[in-house]
Short mmCIF file of C-alpha atoms in Angstrom, two decimals:
data_model
loop_
_atom_site.label_atom_id
_atom_site.label_comp_id
_atom_site.label_asym_id
_atom_site.label_seq_id
_atom_site.Cartn_x
_atom_site.Cartn_y
_atom_site.Cartn_z
CA UNK A 1 82.99 63.11 80.83
CA UNK A 2 85.67 60.16 80.68
CA UNK A 3 88.86 61.09 82.02
CA UNK A 4 91.76 61.63 79.58
CA UNK A 5 93.97 58.43 79.15
CA UNK A 6 96.93 60.70 78.49
CA UNK A 7 99.02 62.12 81.26
CA UNK A 8 98.38 66.16 81.14
CA UNK A 9 102.01 67.34 81.33
CA UNK A 10 102.54 69.75 84.32
CA UNK A 11 99.78 68.73 86.24
CA UNK A 12 100.40 68.42 90.04
CA UNK A 13 98.17 65.28 90.34
CA UNK A 14 100.64 63.37 87.53
CA UNK A 15 103.20 61.28 89.47
CA UNK A 16 106.76 62.61 88.36
CA UNK A 17 108.47 59.81 86.10
CA UNK A 18 112.03 60.14 86.12
CA UNK A 19 112.76 60.17 82.50
CA UNK A 20 115.90 57.83 81.94
CA UNK A 21 117.26 58.28 78.54
CA UNK A 22 120.43 56.99 77.30
CA UNK A 23 122.73 60.01 76.20
CA UNK A 24 122.94 60.36 72.43
CA UNK A 25 125.39 57.89 71.24
CA UNK A 26 124.90 57.88 67.70
CA UNK A 27 128.47 57.76 66.11
CA UNK A 28 130.08 55.94 68.92
CA UNK A 29 131.35 52.65 68.61
CA UNK A 30 130.05 50.32 71.10
CA UNK A 31 132.56 49.37 73.67
CA UNK A 32 130.08 48.46 76.22
CA UNK A 33 131.16 44.80 76.91
CA UNK A 34 134.67 44.63 76.32
CA UNK A 35 136.85 43.06 78.94
CA UNK A 36 140.43 42.90 77.07
CA UNK A 37 142.70 45.40 75.83
CA UNK A 38 142.94 43.60 72.60
CA UNK A 39 138.97 43.63 72.42
CA UNK A 40 138.80 47.56 73.01
CA UNK A 41 141.37 47.77 70.47
CA UNK A 42 139.52 45.64 67.93
CA UNK A 43 136.61 47.41 68.39
CA UNK A 44 137.65 50.89 68.30
CA UNK A 45 140.17 50.14 65.55
CA UNK A 46 142.70 52.38 67.11
CA UNK A 47 145.51 49.88 65.90
CA UNK A 48 144.97 51.11 62.23
CA UNK A 49 145.34 54.69 63.22
CA UNK A 50 148.58 53.73 64.86
CA UNK A 51 149.99 51.71 61.86
CA UNK A 52 149.00 54.86 59.74
CA UNK A 53 150.67 56.97 62.15
CA UNK A 54 153.92 54.85 62.19
CA UNK A 55 153.67 54.43 58.19
CA UNK A 56 152.41 58.24 57.08
CA UNK A 57 154.52 60.20 59.47
CA UNK A 58 158.56 59.93 59.52
CA UNK A 59 160.37 60.21 62.69
CA UNK A 60 158.78 61.98 65.74
CA UNK A 61 159.32 58.93 67.69
CA UNK A 62 158.67 60.76 71.18
CA UNK A 63 155.44 61.99 70.17
CA UNK A 64 154.18 58.61 68.54
CA UNK A 65 155.21 57.21 71.97
CA UNK A 66 153.40 59.79 73.97
CA UNK A 67 150.49 59.28 71.73
CA UNK A 68 150.51 55.56 72.42
CA UNK A 69 150.74 56.19 76.24
CA UNK A 70 147.35 58.52 75.99
CA UNK A 71 145.62 56.01 73.98
CA UNK A 72 147.08 53.37 76.51
CA UNK A 73 145.31 55.27 79.24
CA UNK A 74 142.13 55.68 77.63
CA UNK A 75 141.84 52.08 76.57
CA UNK A 76 142.47 51.24 80.41
CA UNK A 77 140.07 53.63 81.71
CA UNK A 78 137.24 52.13 79.03
CA UNK A 79 137.95 48.77 80.54
CA UNK A 80 137.51 50.15 84.31
CA UNK A 81 134.23 51.73 83.20
CA UNK A 82 133.19 48.31 81.72
CA UNK A 83 133.74 46.48 85.10
CA UNK A 84 132.20 49.37 87.16
CA UNK A 85 135.14 51.15 88.33
CA UNK A 86 135.28 54.72 88.64
CA UNK A 87 136.74 56.48 85.61
CA UNK A 88 136.31 59.90 85.29
CA UNK A 89 136.79 61.59 82.06
CA UNK A 90 140.10 62.38 82.00
CA UNK A 91 141.55 65.81 80.79
CA UNK A 92 142.38 65.53 77.25
CA UNK A 93 143.53 69.11 76.50
CA UNK A 94 147.07 68.96 75.02
CA UNK A 95 149.55 71.31 73.97
CA UNK A 96 152.03 70.75 70.89
CA UNK A 97 155.17 72.72 70.86
CA UNK A 98 157.83 72.57 68.32
CA UNK A 99 159.63 74.64 65.41
CA UNK A 100 157.49 75.06 62.09
CA UNK A 101 156.47 72.36 59.97
CA UNK A 102 157.40 69.57 62.21
CA UNK A 103 153.92 67.89 61.84
CA UNK A 104 151.62 69.56 64.60
CA UNK A 105 148.89 70.01 62.70
CA UNK A 106 149.00 66.68 60.83
CA UNK A 107 149.38 64.90 64.16
CA UNK A 108 146.34 66.77 65.69
CA UNK A 109 144.23 65.57 62.97
CA UNK A 110 145.26 62.08 63.51
CA UNK A 111 144.58 62.67 67.30
CA UNK A 112 141.04 63.70 66.62
CA UNK A 113 140.80 60.27 64.76
CA UNK A 114 142.05 58.34 67.81
CA UNK A 115 139.86 60.14 70.28
CA UNK A 116 136.91 59.67 68.17
CA UNK A 117 137.48 55.91 67.57
CA UNK A 118 137.72 55.41 71.70
CA UNK A 119 134.83 57.41 72.08
CA UNK A 120 136.21 60.30 73.85
CA UNK A 121 135.24 62.92 71.32
CA UNK A 122 131.62 62.12 69.60
CA UNK A 123 132.58 63.30 66.18
CA UNK A 124 136.10 63.53 65.72
CA UNK A 125 136.32 66.54 63.37
CA UNK A 126 138.99 69.12 63.77
CA UNK A 127 138.60 72.77 63.76
CA UNK A 128 141.56 74.59 63.25
CA UNK A 129 141.81 78.27 64.33
CA UNK A 130 144.15 81.14 65.08
CA UNK A 131 143.93 84.30 66.82
CA UNK A 132 141.68 85.99 64.49
CA UNK A 133 139.19 83.69 64.79
CA UNK A 134 138.57 83.99 68.45
CA UNK A 135 139.71 87.69 69.31
CA UNK A 136 137.16 90.36 67.92
CA UNK A 137 137.98 93.84 66.90
CA UNK A 138 135.96 96.09 69.52
CA UNK A 139 134.44 95.46 72.89
CA UNK A 140 131.65 92.89 72.86
CA UNK A 141 132.83 91.11 69.68
CA UNK A 142 135.14 88.74 71.26
CA UNK A 143 132.89 86.54 73.02
CA UNK A 144 130.54 85.77 70.77
CA UNK A 145 133.18 85.15 68.18
CA UNK A 146 134.94 82.72 70.70
CA UNK A 147 131.89 80.90 71.57
CA UNK A 148 130.74 80.28 68.07
CA UNK A 149 134.11 78.70 67.38
CA UNK A 150 133.37 76.67 70.35
CA UNK A 151 130.27 75.55 69.34
CA UNK A 152 131.53 74.52 65.82
CA UNK A 153 134.33 72.21 67.60
CA UNK A 154 131.60 70.68 69.89
CA UNK A 155 131.78 66.91 69.71
CA UNK A 156 135.48 67.36 68.30
CA UNK A 157 139.05 68.74 68.52
CA UNK A 158 139.71 72.50 68.67
CA UNK A 159 143.35 73.02 67.43
CA UNK A 160 144.43 76.72 68.26
CA UNK A 161 147.55 77.41 66.02
CA UNK A 162 150.10 79.70 67.10
CA UNK A 163 147.75 80.25 70.73
CA UNK A 164 150.66 82.13 72.18
CA UNK A 165 149.33 85.44 70.14
CA UNK A 166 146.01 85.06 72.37
CA UNK A 167 148.00 86.81 75.41
CA UNK A 168 149.49 90.11 74.52
CA UNK A 169 151.10 91.34 77.66
CA UNK A 170 152.16 94.57 76.14
CA UNK A 171 148.38 96.01 75.66
CA UNK A 172 146.45 95.38 78.82
CA UNK A 173 143.14 95.80 77.43
CA UNK A 174 143.75 93.22 74.62
CA UNK A 175 140.81 91.54 74.08
CA UNK A 176 142.47 88.24 73.75
CA UNK A 177 142.51 87.75 77.88
CA UNK A 178 138.63 87.79 77.34
CA UNK A 179 138.78 85.06 74.96
CA UNK A 180 141.01 82.68 76.97
CA UNK A 181 138.98 83.35 79.96
CA UNK A 182 135.73 81.93 77.74
CA UNK A 183 138.00 78.93 76.59
CA UNK A 184 139.30 77.99 80.24
CA UNK A 185 135.68 78.12 81.54
CA UNK A 186 134.61 75.93 78.27
CA UNK A 187 137.64 73.50 78.73
CA UNK A 188 136.82 73.17 82.59
CA UNK A 189 132.89 72.57 82.39
CA UNK A 190 132.57 70.67 79.07
CA UNK A 191 135.33 68.28 79.12
CA UNK A 192 133.09 65.50 77.55
CA UNK A 193 132.39 67.55 74.74
CA UNK A 194 135.51 69.22 73.38
CA UNK A 195 139.19 68.64 73.38
CA UNK A 196 141.44 71.56 73.26
CA UNK A 197 144.80 71.22 71.31
CA UNK A 198 146.91 74.51 71.70
CA UNK A 199 150.04 74.68 69.54
CA UNK A 200 153.15 76.81 68.88
CA UNK A 201 156.78 77.66 68.76
CA UNK A 202 158.28 76.01 72.05
CA UNK A 203 159.76 79.04 73.81
CA UNK A 204 156.69 81.39 73.01
CA UNK A 205 154.29 79.19 74.39
CA UNK A 206 156.62 78.81 77.60
CA UNK A 207 156.11 82.17 78.27
CA UNK A 208 152.17 82.11 77.33
CA UNK A 209 151.83 79.15 80.01
CA UNK A 210 153.86 80.98 82.50
CA UNK A 211 151.74 84.28 82.23
CA UNK A 212 148.22 82.11 81.96
CA UNK A 213 148.83 79.77 84.80
CA UNK A 214 145.09 78.64 84.54
CA UNK A 215 145.64 77.54 81.10
CA UNK A 216 148.78 75.88 82.00
CA UNK A 217 147.09 73.70 84.91
CA UNK A 218 143.99 72.72 82.95
CA UNK A 219 146.37 71.23 80.20
CA UNK A 220 147.41 67.48 81.03
CA UNK A 221 149.61 66.39 77.87
CA UNK A 222 152.60 68.58 76.83
CA UNK A 223 154.15 67.06 73.75
CA UNK A 224 157.25 68.62 72.06
CA UNK A 225 158.01 67.80 68.61
CA UNK A 226 161.57 67.58 67.64
CA UNK A 227 163.26 68.86 64.53
CA UNK A 228 163.79 66.34 61.81
CA UNK A 229 167.02 65.22 61.05
CA UNK A 230 168.56 65.31 57.29
CA UNK A 231 167.71 61.54 56.85
CA UNK A 232 164.14 62.01 57.99
CA UNK A 233 163.65 65.17 55.83
CA UNK A 234 164.93 63.02 52.88
CA UNK A 235 162.46 60.13 53.40
CA UNK A 236 159.82 63.06 53.79
CA UNK A 237 160.53 64.46 50.31
CA UNK A 238 160.60 61.09 48.54
CA UNK A 239 156.92 60.59 50.15
CA UNK A 240 155.79 63.68 48.98
CA UNK A 241 157.45 63.39 45.29
CA UNK A 242 155.62 59.65 45.28
CA UNK A 243 152.56 61.38 46.08
CA UNK A 244 152.74 63.52 43.22
CA UNK A 245 153.97 61.05 41.01
CA UNK A 246 157.40 62.40 40.52
CA UNK A 247 160.68 60.62 41.19
CA UNK A 248 164.38 61.67 41.72
CA UNK A 249 166.47 61.14 38.44
CA UNK A 250 170.00 59.74 38.19
CA UNK A 251 171.93 61.67 41.04
CA UNK A 252 169.01 63.75 41.63
CA UNK A 253 168.70 62.07 45.33
CA UNK A 254 172.35 62.48 46.19
CA UNK A 255 172.03 66.26 45.27
CA UNK A 256 168.72 66.70 47.37
CA UNK A 257 170.73 65.35 50.25
CA UNK A 258 173.30 67.84 49.93
CA UNK A 259 170.89 70.55 49.36
CA UNK A 260 169.00 69.68 52.72
CA UNK A 261 172.40 69.43 54.56
CA UNK A 262 172.89 73.18 53.45
CA UNK A 263 169.57 74.31 53.70
CA UNK A 264 169.06 73.14 57.45
CA UNK A 265 171.87 75.59 58.43
CA UNK A 266 170.40 78.68 57.00
CA UNK A 267 167.82 80.72 58.67
CA UNK A 268 163.93 80.37 58.33
CA UNK A 269 164.25 76.63 58.06
CA UNK A 270 160.76 75.05 58.60
CA UNK A 271 161.36 71.57 58.36
CA UNK A 272 158.83 69.69 55.94
CA UNK A 273 157.42 72.85 55.04
CA UNK A 274 160.61 74.07 53.69
CA UNK A 275 161.17 70.69 51.57
CA UNK A 276 157.73 70.55 50.35
CA UNK A 277 158.52 74.23 49.30
CA UNK A 278 162.10 73.01 47.75
CA UNK A 279 160.07 70.41 45.89
CA UNK A 280 157.83 72.81 43.93
CA UNK A 281 160.38 75.05 43.41
CA UNK A 282 162.31 72.04 41.70
CA UNK A 283 158.89 70.99 39.72
CA UNK A 284 158.92 74.78 38.47
CA UNK A 285 162.27 74.42 37.07
CA UNK A 286 161.42 70.91 35.68
CA UNK A 287 158.59 72.34 33.50
CA UNK A 288 160.46 75.38 32.38
CA UNK A 289 163.24 73.00 31.25
CA UNK A 290 160.73 70.84 29.29
CA UNK A 291 159.01 74.07 28.09
CA UNK A 292 162.11 75.24 26.70
CA UNK A 293 162.13 72.35 24.14
CA UNK A 294 158.84 72.60 22.32
CA UNK A 295 159.09 70.16 19.59
CA UNK A 296 160.55 67.29 21.95
CA UNK A 297 158.35 64.27 22.47
CA UNK A 298 157.83 64.17 25.80
CA UNK A 299 157.16 60.28 27.43
CA UNK A 300 155.79 59.24 30.95
CA UNK A 301 159.47 59.07 32.01
CA UNK A 302 160.40 62.67 31.27
CA UNK A 303 157.22 64.23 32.74
CA UNK A 304 158.00 62.35 36.15
CA UNK A 305 161.54 62.62 36.53
CA UNK A 306 163.51 65.71 38.45
CA UNK A 307 166.95 65.77 37.42
CA UNK A 308 169.96 67.02 39.21
CA UNK A 309 169.91 70.50 37.53
CA UNK A 310 166.61 71.06 38.45
CA UNK A 311 167.87 71.10 42.20
CA UNK A 312 171.30 72.48 41.47
CA UNK A 313 169.69 75.63 40.10
CA UNK A 314 168.60 76.43 43.80
CA UNK A 315 169.54 79.75 45.70
CA UNK A 316 171.00 77.54 48.51
CA UNK A 317 173.73 75.93 45.96
CA UNK A 318 174.46 79.44 44.63
CA UNK A 319 175.06 81.11 48.29
CA UNK A 320 177.34 77.88 49.16
CA UNK A 321 179.41 78.32 46.09
CA UNK A 322 180.37 82.10 47.08
CA UNK A 323 182.13 81.10 50.16
CA UNK B 1 84.61 70.75 77.94
CA UNK B 2 88.13 71.72 78.52
CA UNK B 3 90.42 70.13 76.37
CA UNK B 4 93.46 71.40 77.46
CA UNK B 5 92.78 72.20 81.09
CA UNK B 6 96.25 73.30 82.24
CA UNK B 7 96.27 76.07 79.52
CA UNK B 8 99.76 74.75 78.18
CA UNK B 9 101.09 76.37 75.06
CA UNK B 10 100.72 73.58 72.36
CA UNK B 11 102.80 74.81 69.51
CA UNK B 12 105.52 73.10 67.35
CA UNK B 13 106.33 69.56 67.86
CA UNK B 14 106.29 67.41 71.20
CA UNK B 15 104.19 69.97 72.76
CA UNK B 16 101.57 67.56 74.04
CA UNK B 17 104.50 65.35 75.68
CA UNK B 18 105.67 66.05 79.05
CA UNK B 19 108.72 68.45 78.68
CA UNK B 20 111.81 66.91 76.87
CA UNK B 21 114.97 66.72 79.26
CA UNK B 22 118.58 67.91 78.09
CA UNK B 23 119.42 63.99 76.99
CA UNK B 24 116.01 64.00 74.73
CA UNK B 25 116.71 67.65 73.45
CA UNK B 26 120.19 66.49 72.37
CA UNK B 27 118.81 63.45 70.74
CA UNK B 28 116.46 65.64 68.42
CA UNK B 29 119.03 68.35 67.75
CA UNK B 30 121.50 65.66 66.89
CA UNK B 31 118.72 63.86 64.58
CA UNK B 32 118.21 67.74 62.91
CA UNK B 33 122.22 68.00 62.38
CA UNK B 34 122.44 64.87 60.78
CA UNK B 35 119.83 65.54 58.34
CA UNK B 36 121.83 68.78 57.52
CA UNK B 37 119.32 71.40 59.19
CA UNK B 38 120.87 74.64 61.06
CA UNK B 39 119.50 75.32 64.59
CA UNK B 40 118.61 78.40 66.08
CA UNK B 41 117.24 79.53 69.20
CA UNK B 42 114.60 81.94 69.54
CA UNK B 43 112.48 83.32 72.60
CA UNK B 44 109.24 85.26 73.30
CA UNK B 45 106.71 86.01 76.21
CA UNK B 46 103.69 86.48 73.87
CA UNK B 47 102.49 83.16 73.54
CA UNK B 48 99.46 84.05 71.04
CA UNK B 49 99.17 81.29 68.41
CA UNK B 50 99.37 83.70 65.56
CA UNK B 51 102.76 85.34 67.12
CA UNK B 52 105.25 83.16 64.67
CA UNK B 53 107.80 85.55 64.70
CA UNK B 54 109.76 84.87 67.97
CA UNK B 55 112.77 86.82 68.98
CA UNK B 56 116.02 85.44 67.54
CA UNK B 57 118.71 84.43 70.52
CA UNK B 58 121.73 85.16 68.84
CA UNK B 59 122.64 84.01 65.21
CA UNK B 60 121.58 80.91 63.81
CA UNK B 61 124.13 78.39 64.20
CA UNK B 62 125.54 76.98 60.83
CA UNK B 63 128.23 74.42 60.49
CA UNK B 64 127.99 72.64 63.81
CA UNK B 65 128.47 68.80 63.75
CA UNK B 66 127.55 68.31 67.63
CA UNK B 67 124.48 68.64 69.84
CA UNK B 68 126.31 69.72 72.70
CA UNK B 69 127.18 73.41 70.71
CA UNK B 70 123.24 74.09 70.53
CA UNK B 71 122.41 73.02 73.83
CA UNK B 72 125.14 75.17 75.28
CA UNK B 73 123.36 78.34 73.47
CA UNK B 74 119.81 76.64 74.78
CA UNK B 75 121.24 76.76 78.56
CA UNK B 76 122.70 80.29 77.86
CA UNK B 77 119.35 81.59 76.61
CA UNK B 78 117.64 79.89 79.66
CA UNK B 79 119.61 81.40 82.03
CA UNK B 80 119.06 84.98 80.41
CA UNK B 81 115.38 84.47 80.11
CA UNK B 82 114.06 81.87 82.66
CA UNK B 83 110.65 82.56 82.62
CA UNK B 84 110.25 83.22 78.75
CA UNK B 85 108.97 80.64 76.08
CA UNK B 86 112.23 79.23 74.48
CA UNK B 87 112.09 77.19 71.12
CA UNK B 88 114.28 75.55 68.93
CA UNK B 89 114.08 76.08 65.40
CA UNK B 90 115.78 73.75 62.34
CA UNK B 91 115.91 75.09 58.86
CA UNK B 92 116.38 73.03 56.30
CA UNK B 93 118.45 75.02 53.43
CA UNK B 94 117.61 72.48 50.59
CA UNK B 95 117.00 74.00 47.60
CA UNK B 96 113.46 73.99 46.87
CA UNK B 97 112.52 73.22 50.61
CA UNK B 98 114.27 76.11 52.22
CA UNK B 99 111.92 76.48 55.24
CA UNK B 100 111.72 75.26 58.89
CA UNK B 101 111.66 71.75 59.33
CA UNK B 102 111.69 71.02 62.87
CA UNK B 103 110.57 73.44 65.81
CA UNK B 104 109.70 72.82 69.47
CA UNK B 105 109.70 74.18 72.85
CA UNK B 106 112.45 73.87 75.42
CA UNK B 107 111.42 76.20 77.95
CA UNK B 108 108.17 77.53 79.30
CA UNK B 109 107.40 79.89 82.14
CA UNK B 110 106.36 77.83 85.54
CA UNK B 111 102.77 79.28 85.68
CA UNK B 112 100.70 79.42 82.20
CA UNK B 113 97.50 81.37 82.75
CA UNK B 114 96.40 80.33 79.05
CA UNK B 115 94.09 82.29 77.11
CA UNK B 116 90.46 83.49 77.57
CA UNK B 117 87.72 83.27 74.66
CA UNK B 118 86.19 86.79 73.90
CA UNK B 119 82.92 87.25 72.18
CA UNK B 120 82.03 90.28 70.36
CA UNK B 121 78.55 90.79 68.86
CA UNK B 122 78.36 92.28 65.73
CA UNK B 123 75.98 93.07 63.00
CA UNK B 124 72.60 91.31 63.26
CA UNK B 125 72.72 88.45 65.84
CA UNK B 126 76.71 87.49 64.42
CA UNK B 127 79.20 86.46 66.79
CA UNK B 128 83.03 87.12 66.28
CA UNK B 129 85.50 85.00 68.44
CA UNK B 130 88.98 85.71 69.33
CA UNK B 131 91.29 84.42 72.38
CA UNK B 132 93.13 86.74 74.39
CA UNK B 133 96.30 85.79 76.65
CA UNK B 134 95.79 86.32 80.29
CA UNK B 135 99.48 87.07 80.84
CA UNK B 136 99.33 89.59 77.56
CA UNK B 137 97.83 92.40 79.77
CA UNK B 138 101.06 93.22 81.32
CA UNK B 139 103.74 94.91 79.42
CA UNK B 140 106.63 92.80 77.56
CA UNK B 141 109.11 91.24 80.03
CA UNK B 142 106.75 91.45 82.92
CA UNK B 143 104.25 88.75 81.77
CA UNK B 144 105.37 85.91 83.75
#
């Protein structure tokens, strides 16, 4: 009987061949032989993300600078790797702190894009979760829940909004601690597969990090998002209106500026989110204004213009006049 | 003639090849994910070819984008059942297909004693044949 021509797996006589297989690099841009910064930038098209970042996001100068710094480090690391220098995967976990509506989620989305273009995350999707998605309701529920979220985020960015809720010091049997421990383990062992971004308000995140030193030490980049100034908010508002095909009519822009100056002093001011809500309410008033005249013929101009009276009807002005 | 002299179980894809390493498994998983399949991990210690329903290890994994998550679950299962058969199953949920699209073994016991052929004489000089796993004599959980 002729000996079989194939190698029988698992047989002792067969010489074990080391199976050299390139890791699954399906989606990654090829940065293998770049030698200059410009080449890496050109091949990974990170520049276009920066341009979008500058164009689409108003203000946030320190944040943009920090993102550029991080990207610069990643580019140089790529070049180091190409000439054979040791370049271990840097820790890319980040924490975004800032008041509500300062653009943390938006920047996280862009960050995922940048990391993907540079080849540090394989897929570049963003999985946004809060405490509810990670922490279970009874014993033994938390670990599978957290792991499922982690599995979904693999190859992308896991964005944990209001991360300080994970840790509840007042209840020592809170399951949040379990979620934190699983997170820490994966953050440490699978740095190549996953980037974790924690987001939340500054002061509460500080207490969170103080009570979880393990978490704090595993996060390399702490980015603080400043509040917007009135001018920046105004530019944001104009951009939002343009996106929805609206515009300020005669005098409405000045009124809105005054509105912002007042609103910013009031409690529960949520930066860009408050601007969006204010504009939504103005649209509502514009709609009822137009609705009130059923026989009038409405042209494009009428349908897109917000007039001063749409804004002046706001609660903010009403309260202002009382004083 | 012995066609399978080492008694290795040959079920599913790639089972005549040497065991896949983790990078190769990742590449296969990624291929399935890119096709839109959902992967799940199953294990058993009853390797009979007619035993098609293996135990599920956790829930099937929907909405995953990257192979690393599934490989994590495979490694988890390997840690829990180091001497069981473990396979990866890809489910294609496309309307009118709705069935298993890929299926391969990613972990097997070190020593696979294989199967014996049982002959049974029945009416007249008829012979009935069946196979019996040598490991199957022991109770579940102690087989390998």
